[in-house]
PDB file of C-alpha atoms in Angstrom:
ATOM      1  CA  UNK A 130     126.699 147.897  86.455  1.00 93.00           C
ATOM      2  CA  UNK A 131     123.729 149.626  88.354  1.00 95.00           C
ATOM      3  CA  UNK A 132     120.771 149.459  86.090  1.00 97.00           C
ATOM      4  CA  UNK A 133     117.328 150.501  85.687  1.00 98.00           C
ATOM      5  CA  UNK A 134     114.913 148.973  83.269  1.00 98.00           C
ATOM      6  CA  UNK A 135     111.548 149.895  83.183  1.00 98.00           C
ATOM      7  CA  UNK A 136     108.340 148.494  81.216  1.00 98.00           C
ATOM      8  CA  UNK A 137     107.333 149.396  77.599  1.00 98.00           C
ATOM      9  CA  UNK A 138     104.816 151.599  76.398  1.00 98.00           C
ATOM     10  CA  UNK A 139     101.196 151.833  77.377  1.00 98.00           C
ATOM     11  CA  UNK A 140      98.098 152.858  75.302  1.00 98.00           C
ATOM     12  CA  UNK A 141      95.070 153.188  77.753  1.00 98.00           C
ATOM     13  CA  UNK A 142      91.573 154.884  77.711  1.00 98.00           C
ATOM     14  CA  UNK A 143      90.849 156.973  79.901  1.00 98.00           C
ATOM     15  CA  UNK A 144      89.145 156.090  83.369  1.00 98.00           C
ATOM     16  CA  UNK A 145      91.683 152.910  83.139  1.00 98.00           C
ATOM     17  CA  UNK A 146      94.706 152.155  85.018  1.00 98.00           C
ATOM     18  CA  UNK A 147      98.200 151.346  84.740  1.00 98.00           C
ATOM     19  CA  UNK A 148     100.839 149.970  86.246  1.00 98.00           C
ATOM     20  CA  UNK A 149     104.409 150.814  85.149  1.00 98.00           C
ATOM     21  CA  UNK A 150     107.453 148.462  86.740  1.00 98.00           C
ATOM     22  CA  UNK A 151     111.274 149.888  87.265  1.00 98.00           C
ATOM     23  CA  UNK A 152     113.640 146.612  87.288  1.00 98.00           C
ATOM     24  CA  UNK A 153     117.050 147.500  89.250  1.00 98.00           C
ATOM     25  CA  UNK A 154     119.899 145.593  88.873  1.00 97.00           C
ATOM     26  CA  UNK A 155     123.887 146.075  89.959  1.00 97.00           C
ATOM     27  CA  UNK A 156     123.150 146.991  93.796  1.00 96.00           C
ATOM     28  CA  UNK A 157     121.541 146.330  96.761  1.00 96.00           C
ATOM     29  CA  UNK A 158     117.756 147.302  96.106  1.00 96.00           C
ATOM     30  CA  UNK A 159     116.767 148.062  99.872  1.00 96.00           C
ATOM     31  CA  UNK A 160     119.743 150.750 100.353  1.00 95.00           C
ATOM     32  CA  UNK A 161     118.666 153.444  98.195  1.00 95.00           C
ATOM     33  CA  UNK A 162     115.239 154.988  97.922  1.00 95.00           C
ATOM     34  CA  UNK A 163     113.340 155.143  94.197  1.00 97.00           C
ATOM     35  CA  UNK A 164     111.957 158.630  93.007  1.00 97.00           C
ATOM     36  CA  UNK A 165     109.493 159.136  90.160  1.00 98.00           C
ATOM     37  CA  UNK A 166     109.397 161.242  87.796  1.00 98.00           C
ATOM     38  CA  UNK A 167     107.169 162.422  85.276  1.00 98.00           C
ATOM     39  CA  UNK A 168     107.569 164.128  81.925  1.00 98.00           C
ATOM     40  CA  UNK A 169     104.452 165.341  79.669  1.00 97.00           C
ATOM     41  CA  UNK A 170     105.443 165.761  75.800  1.00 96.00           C
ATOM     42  CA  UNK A 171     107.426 168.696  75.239  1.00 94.00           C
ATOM     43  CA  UNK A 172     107.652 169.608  78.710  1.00 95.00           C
ATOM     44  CA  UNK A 173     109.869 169.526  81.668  1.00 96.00           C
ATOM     45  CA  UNK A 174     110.838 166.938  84.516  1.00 97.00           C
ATOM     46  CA  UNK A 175     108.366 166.682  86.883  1.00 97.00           C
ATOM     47  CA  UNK A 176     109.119 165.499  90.796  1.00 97.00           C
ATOM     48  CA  UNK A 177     106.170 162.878  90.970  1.00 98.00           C
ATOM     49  CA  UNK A 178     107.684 161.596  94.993  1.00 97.00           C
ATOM     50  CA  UNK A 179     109.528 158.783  95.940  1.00 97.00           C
ATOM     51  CA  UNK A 180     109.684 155.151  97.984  1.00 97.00           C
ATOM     52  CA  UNK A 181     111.411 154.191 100.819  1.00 96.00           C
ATOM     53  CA  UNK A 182     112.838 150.876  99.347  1.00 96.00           C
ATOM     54  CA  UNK A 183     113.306 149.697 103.006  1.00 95.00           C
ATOM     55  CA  UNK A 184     110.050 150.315 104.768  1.00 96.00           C
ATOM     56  CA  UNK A 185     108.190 150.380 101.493  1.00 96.00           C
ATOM     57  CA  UNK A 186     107.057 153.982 102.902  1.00 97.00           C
ATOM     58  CA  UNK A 187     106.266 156.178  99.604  1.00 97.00           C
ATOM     59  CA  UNK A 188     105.728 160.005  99.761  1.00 96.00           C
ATOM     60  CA  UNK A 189     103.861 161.581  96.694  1.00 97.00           C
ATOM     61  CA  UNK A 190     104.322 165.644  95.904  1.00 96.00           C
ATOM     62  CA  UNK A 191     101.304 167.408  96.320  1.00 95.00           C
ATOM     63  CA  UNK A 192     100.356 167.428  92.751  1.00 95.00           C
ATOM     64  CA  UNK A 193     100.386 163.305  92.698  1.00 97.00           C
ATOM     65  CA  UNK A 194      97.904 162.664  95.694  1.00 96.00           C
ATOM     66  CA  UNK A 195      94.741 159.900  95.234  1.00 94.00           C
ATOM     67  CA  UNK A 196      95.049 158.811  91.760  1.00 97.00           C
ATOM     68  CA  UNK A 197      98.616 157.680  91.942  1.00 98.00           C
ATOM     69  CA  UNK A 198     100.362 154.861  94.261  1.00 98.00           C
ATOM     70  CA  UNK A 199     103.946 153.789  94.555  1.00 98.00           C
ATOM     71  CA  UNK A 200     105.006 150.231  95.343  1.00 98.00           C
ATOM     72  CA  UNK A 201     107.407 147.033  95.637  1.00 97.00           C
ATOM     73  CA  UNK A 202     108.330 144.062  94.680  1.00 97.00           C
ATOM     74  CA  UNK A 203     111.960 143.485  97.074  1.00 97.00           C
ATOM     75  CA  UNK A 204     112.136 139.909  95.669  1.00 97.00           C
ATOM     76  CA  UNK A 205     112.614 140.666  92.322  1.00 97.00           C
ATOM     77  CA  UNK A 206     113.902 144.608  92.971  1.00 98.00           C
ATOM     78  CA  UNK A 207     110.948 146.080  91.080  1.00 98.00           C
ATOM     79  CA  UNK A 208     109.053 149.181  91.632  1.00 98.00           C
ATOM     80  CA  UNK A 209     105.857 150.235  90.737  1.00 98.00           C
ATOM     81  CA  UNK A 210     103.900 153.157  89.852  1.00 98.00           C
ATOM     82  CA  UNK A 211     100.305 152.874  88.988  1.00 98.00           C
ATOM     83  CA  UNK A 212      98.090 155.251  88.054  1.00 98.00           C
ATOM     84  CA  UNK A 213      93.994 155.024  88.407  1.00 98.00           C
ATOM     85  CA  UNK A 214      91.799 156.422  86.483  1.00 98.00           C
ATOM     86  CA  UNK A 215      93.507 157.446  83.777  1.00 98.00           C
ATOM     87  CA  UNK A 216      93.089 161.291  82.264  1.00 98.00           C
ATOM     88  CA  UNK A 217      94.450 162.563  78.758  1.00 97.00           C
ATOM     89  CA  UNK A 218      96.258 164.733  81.006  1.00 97.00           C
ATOM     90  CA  UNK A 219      98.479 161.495  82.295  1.00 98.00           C
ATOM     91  CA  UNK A 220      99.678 161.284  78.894  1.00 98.00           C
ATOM     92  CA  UNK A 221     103.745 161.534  79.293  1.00 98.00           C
ATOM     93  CA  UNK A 222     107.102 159.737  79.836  1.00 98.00           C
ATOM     94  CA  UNK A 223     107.142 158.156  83.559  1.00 98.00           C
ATOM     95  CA  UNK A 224     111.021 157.859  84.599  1.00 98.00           C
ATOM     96  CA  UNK A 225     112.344 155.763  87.976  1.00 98.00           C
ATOM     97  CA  UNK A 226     115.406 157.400  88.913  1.00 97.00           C
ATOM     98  CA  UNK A 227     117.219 155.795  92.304  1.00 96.00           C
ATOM     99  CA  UNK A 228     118.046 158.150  94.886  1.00 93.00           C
ATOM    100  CA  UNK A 229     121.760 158.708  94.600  1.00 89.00           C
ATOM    101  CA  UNK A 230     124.916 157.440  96.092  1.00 86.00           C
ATOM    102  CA  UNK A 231     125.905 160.767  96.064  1.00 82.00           C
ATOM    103  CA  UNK A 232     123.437 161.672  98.911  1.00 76.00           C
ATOM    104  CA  UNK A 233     119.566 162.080  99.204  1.00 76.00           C
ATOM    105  CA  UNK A 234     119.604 165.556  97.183  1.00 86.00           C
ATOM    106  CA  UNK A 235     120.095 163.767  93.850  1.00 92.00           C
ATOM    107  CA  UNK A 236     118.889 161.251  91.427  1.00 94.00           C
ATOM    108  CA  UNK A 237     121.358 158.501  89.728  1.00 93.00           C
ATOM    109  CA  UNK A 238     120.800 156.619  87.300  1.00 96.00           C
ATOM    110  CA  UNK A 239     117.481 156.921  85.810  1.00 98.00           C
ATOM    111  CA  UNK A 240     115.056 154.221  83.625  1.00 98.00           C
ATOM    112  CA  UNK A 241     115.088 154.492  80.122  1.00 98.00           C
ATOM    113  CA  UNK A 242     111.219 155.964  80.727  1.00 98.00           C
ATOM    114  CA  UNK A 243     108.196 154.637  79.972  1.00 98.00           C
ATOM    115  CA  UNK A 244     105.262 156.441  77.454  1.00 98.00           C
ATOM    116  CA  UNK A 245     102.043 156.076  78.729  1.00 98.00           C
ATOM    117  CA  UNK A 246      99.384 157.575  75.798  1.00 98.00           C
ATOM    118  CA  UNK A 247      95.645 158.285  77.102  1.00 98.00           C
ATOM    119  CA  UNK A 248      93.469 158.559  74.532  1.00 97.00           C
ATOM    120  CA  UNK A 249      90.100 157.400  73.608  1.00 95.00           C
TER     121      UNK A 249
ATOM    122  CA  UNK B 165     105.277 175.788  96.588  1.00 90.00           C
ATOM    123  CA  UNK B 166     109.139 176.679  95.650  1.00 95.00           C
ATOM    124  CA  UNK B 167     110.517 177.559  92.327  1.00 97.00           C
ATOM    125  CA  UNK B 168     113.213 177.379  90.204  1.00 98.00           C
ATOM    126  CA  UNK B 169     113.646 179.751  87.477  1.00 98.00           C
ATOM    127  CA  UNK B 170     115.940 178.886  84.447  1.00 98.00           C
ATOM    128  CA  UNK B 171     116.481 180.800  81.312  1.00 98.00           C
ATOM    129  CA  UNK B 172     114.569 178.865  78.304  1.00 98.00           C
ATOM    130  CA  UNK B 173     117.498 178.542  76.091  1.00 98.00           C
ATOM    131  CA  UNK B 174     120.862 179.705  75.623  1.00 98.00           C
ATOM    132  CA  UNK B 175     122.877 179.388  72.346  1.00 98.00           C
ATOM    133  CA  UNK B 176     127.144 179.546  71.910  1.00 97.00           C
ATOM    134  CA  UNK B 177     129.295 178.584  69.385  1.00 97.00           C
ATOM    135  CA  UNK B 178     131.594 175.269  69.992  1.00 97.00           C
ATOM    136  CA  UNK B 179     134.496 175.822  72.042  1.00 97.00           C
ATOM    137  CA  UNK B 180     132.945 178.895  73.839  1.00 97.00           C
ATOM    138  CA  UNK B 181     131.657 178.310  77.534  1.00 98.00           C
ATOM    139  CA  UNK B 182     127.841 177.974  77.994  1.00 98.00           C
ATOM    140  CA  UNK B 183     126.425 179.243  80.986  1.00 98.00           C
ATOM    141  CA  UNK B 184     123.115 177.881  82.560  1.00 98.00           C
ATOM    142  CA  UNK B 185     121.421 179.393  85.669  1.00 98.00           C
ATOM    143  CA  UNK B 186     119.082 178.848  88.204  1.00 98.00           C
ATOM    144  CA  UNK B 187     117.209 180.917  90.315  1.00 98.00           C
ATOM    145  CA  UNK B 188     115.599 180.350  93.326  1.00 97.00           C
ATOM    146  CA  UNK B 189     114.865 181.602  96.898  1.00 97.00           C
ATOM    147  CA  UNK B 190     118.102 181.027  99.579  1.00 97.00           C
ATOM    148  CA  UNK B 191     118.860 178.147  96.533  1.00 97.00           C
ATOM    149  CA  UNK B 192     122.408 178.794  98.294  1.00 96.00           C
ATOM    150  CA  UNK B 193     121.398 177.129 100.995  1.00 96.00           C
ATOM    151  CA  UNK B 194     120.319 174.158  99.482  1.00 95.00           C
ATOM    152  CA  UNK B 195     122.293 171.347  97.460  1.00 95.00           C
ATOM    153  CA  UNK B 196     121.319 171.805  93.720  1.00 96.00           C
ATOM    154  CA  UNK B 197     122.298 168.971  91.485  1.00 97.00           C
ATOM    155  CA  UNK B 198     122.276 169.023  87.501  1.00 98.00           C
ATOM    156  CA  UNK B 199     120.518 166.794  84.363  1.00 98.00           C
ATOM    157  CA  UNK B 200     121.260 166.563  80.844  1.00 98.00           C
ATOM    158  CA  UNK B 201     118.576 165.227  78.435  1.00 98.00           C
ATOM    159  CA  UNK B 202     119.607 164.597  75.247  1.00 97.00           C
ATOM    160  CA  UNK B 203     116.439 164.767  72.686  1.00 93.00           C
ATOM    161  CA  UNK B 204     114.972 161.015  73.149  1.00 92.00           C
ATOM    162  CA  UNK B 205     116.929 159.797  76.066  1.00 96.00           C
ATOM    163  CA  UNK B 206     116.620 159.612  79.781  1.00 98.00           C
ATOM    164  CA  UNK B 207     118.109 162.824  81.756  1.00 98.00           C
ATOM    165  CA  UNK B 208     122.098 162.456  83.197  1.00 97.00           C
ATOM    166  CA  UNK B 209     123.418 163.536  86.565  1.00 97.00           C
ATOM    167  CA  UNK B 210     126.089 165.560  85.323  1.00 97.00           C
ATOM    168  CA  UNK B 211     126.528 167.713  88.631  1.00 96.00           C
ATOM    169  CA  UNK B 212     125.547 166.850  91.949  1.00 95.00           C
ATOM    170  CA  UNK B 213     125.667 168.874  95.282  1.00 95.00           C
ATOM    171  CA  UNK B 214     126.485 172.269  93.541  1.00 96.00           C
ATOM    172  CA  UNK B 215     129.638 171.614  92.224  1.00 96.00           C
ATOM    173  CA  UNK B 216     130.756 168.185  92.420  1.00 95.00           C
ATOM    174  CA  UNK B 217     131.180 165.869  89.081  1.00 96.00           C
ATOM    175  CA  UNK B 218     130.318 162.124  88.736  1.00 93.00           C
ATOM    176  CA  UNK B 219     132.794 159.854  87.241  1.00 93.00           C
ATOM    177  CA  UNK B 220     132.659 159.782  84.090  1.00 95.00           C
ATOM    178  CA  UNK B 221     131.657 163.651  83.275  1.00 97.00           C
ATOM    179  CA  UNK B 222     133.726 165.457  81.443  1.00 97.00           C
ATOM    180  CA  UNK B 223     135.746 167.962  83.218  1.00 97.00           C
ATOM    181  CA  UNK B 224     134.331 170.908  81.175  1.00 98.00           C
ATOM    182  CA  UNK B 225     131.459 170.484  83.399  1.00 98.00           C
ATOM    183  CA  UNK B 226     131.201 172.569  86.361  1.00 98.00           C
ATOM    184  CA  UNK B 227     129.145 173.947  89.154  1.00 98.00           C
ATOM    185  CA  UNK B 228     128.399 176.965  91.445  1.00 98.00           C
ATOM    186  CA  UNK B 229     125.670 178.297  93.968  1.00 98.00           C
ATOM    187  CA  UNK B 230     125.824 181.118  95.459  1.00 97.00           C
ATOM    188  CA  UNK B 231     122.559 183.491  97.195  1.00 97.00           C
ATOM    189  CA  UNK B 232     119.796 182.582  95.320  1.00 97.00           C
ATOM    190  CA  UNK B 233     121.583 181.359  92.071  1.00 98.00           C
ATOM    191  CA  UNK B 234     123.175 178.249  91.096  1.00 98.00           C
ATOM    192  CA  UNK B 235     125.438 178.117  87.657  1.00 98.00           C
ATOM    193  CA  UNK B 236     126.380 175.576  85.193  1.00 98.00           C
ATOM    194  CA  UNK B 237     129.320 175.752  83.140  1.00 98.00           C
ATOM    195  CA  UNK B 238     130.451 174.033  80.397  1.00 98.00           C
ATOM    196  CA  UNK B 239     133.945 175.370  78.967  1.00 97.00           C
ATOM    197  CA  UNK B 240     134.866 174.478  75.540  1.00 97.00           C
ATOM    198  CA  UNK B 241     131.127 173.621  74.532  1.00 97.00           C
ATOM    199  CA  UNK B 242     131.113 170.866  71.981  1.00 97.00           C
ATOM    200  CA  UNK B 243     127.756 169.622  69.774  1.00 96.00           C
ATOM    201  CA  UNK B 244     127.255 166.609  71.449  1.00 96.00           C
ATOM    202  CA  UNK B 245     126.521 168.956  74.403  1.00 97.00           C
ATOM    203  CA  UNK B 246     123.573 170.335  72.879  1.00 97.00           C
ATOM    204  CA  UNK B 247     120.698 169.440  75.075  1.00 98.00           C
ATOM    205  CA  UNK B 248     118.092 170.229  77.975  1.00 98.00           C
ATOM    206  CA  UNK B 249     119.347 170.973  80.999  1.00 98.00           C
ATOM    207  CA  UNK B 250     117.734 170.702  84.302  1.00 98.00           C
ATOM    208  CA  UNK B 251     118.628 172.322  87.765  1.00 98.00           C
ATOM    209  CA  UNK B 252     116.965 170.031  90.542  1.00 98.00           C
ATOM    210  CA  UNK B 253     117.023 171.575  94.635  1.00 97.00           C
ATOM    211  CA  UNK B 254     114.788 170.661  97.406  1.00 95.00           C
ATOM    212  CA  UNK B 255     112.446 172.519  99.519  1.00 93.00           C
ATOM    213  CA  UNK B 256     110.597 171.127 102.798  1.00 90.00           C
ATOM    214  CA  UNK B 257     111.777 167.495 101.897  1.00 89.00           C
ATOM    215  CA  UNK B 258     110.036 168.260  98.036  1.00 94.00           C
ATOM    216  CA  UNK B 259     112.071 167.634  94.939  1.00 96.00           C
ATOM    217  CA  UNK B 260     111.582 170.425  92.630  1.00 97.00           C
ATOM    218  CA  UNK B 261     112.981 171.037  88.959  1.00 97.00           C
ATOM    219  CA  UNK B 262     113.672 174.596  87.138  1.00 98.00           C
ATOM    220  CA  UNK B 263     111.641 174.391  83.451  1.00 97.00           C
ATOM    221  CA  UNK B 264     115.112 173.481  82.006  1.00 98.00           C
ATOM    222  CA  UNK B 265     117.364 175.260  79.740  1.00 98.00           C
ATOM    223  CA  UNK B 266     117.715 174.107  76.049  1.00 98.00           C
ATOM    224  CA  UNK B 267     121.454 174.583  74.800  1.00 98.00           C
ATOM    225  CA  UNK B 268     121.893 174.943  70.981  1.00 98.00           C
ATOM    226  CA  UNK B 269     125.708 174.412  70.591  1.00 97.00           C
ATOM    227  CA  UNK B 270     126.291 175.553  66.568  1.00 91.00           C
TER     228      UNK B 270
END
């Protein structure tokens, strides 16, 4: 079945980086374009941008410009998301959630998420 | 930037029908799709352009969108509903979420 695993939990300081990987399984990677998502403790979902899984093309929302950079892997169906320079701020759950077959307007399936903690 | 406006919580009493909105500008005129989040787990599509249902979602589930406000419905509310809801829509090819709705089903 379509699947999306993503990487365990992180515990950086700040000014460090991170890269977090979203493992798809159960369809063709290159058809459907990867969002991100971003969800800071207690809070709501947050529309980080997405990839074009065919041209490797990402888009980022306007809040997620510089510091953050979408990528791929096609020959293992991984996507990345790293994050430079790390802020407390960054502390949250990062989902992948593939674009859906349902149309570009939706999101389906998701990652289980993966906790990135900034602290010093 | 576009919002979506949802009501923080709403409470009912199993077997009633929950209603969730969302509020935005023309939303109408946009596809809006829906996301449960269950405390601890990832969020579900559970409605996707307006008022369509993936397999596997019960049939209690359903959606509208109308002017500038898009519904979700679930009839015959059970516990295991209880959860966060999110209304997703997009504006100038940017994904936005409403602040989500927390349903207390009890």
């Amino acid at each position: 079945q379509v699947q999306l695993v993503q990487s365990g939990s992180e515990l950086k300081k700040p000014g460090a980086s991170v890269k977090i990987s979203c493992q798809a399984s159960g369809y063709s990677f290159t058809y459907f374009s990867m969002h991100w998502v971003r969800q800071a403790p207690g809070q709501g979902l947050e529309w980080m941008g997405w990839i074009n899984t065919n041209t490797g093309i990402p888009t980022y929302a306007q809040a997620f410009t510089g510091r953050f950079v979408f990528s791929l892997d096609t020959s293992v169906k991984t996507a990345y998301l790293q994050i430079n320079n790390l802020k407390t701020e960054d502390t949250a759950v990062y989902y992948c959630a593939r674009e859906s077959t349902t149309g570009t307007t939706a999101a389906d399936p998701w990652g289980q998420g993966t906790l990135v903690t900034v602290s010093s | 930037s576009y919002e979506l406006t949802q009501p923080p919580s709403v409470s009912v009493s199993p077997g009633q029908t929950a209603t969730i909105t969302c509020s935005g500008e023309k939303l109408g005129d946009k596809y809006v799709s829906w996301y449960q989040q269950r405390p601890g787990h990832s969020p579900l599509m559970v409605i996707f352009q307006d008022e369509q249902r993936p397999s596997g979602i019960p049939e209690r589930f359903s959606g509208s969108n109308s002017g500038s406000t898009a519904t979700l419905t679930i009839s015959g509310a059970r516990t295991l509903d209880e959860a966060a809801y999110f209304c997703l829509a997009w504006d100038n090819d940017t994904a936005v979420f409403g602040r989500g709705t927390k349903l207390t089903v009890l």
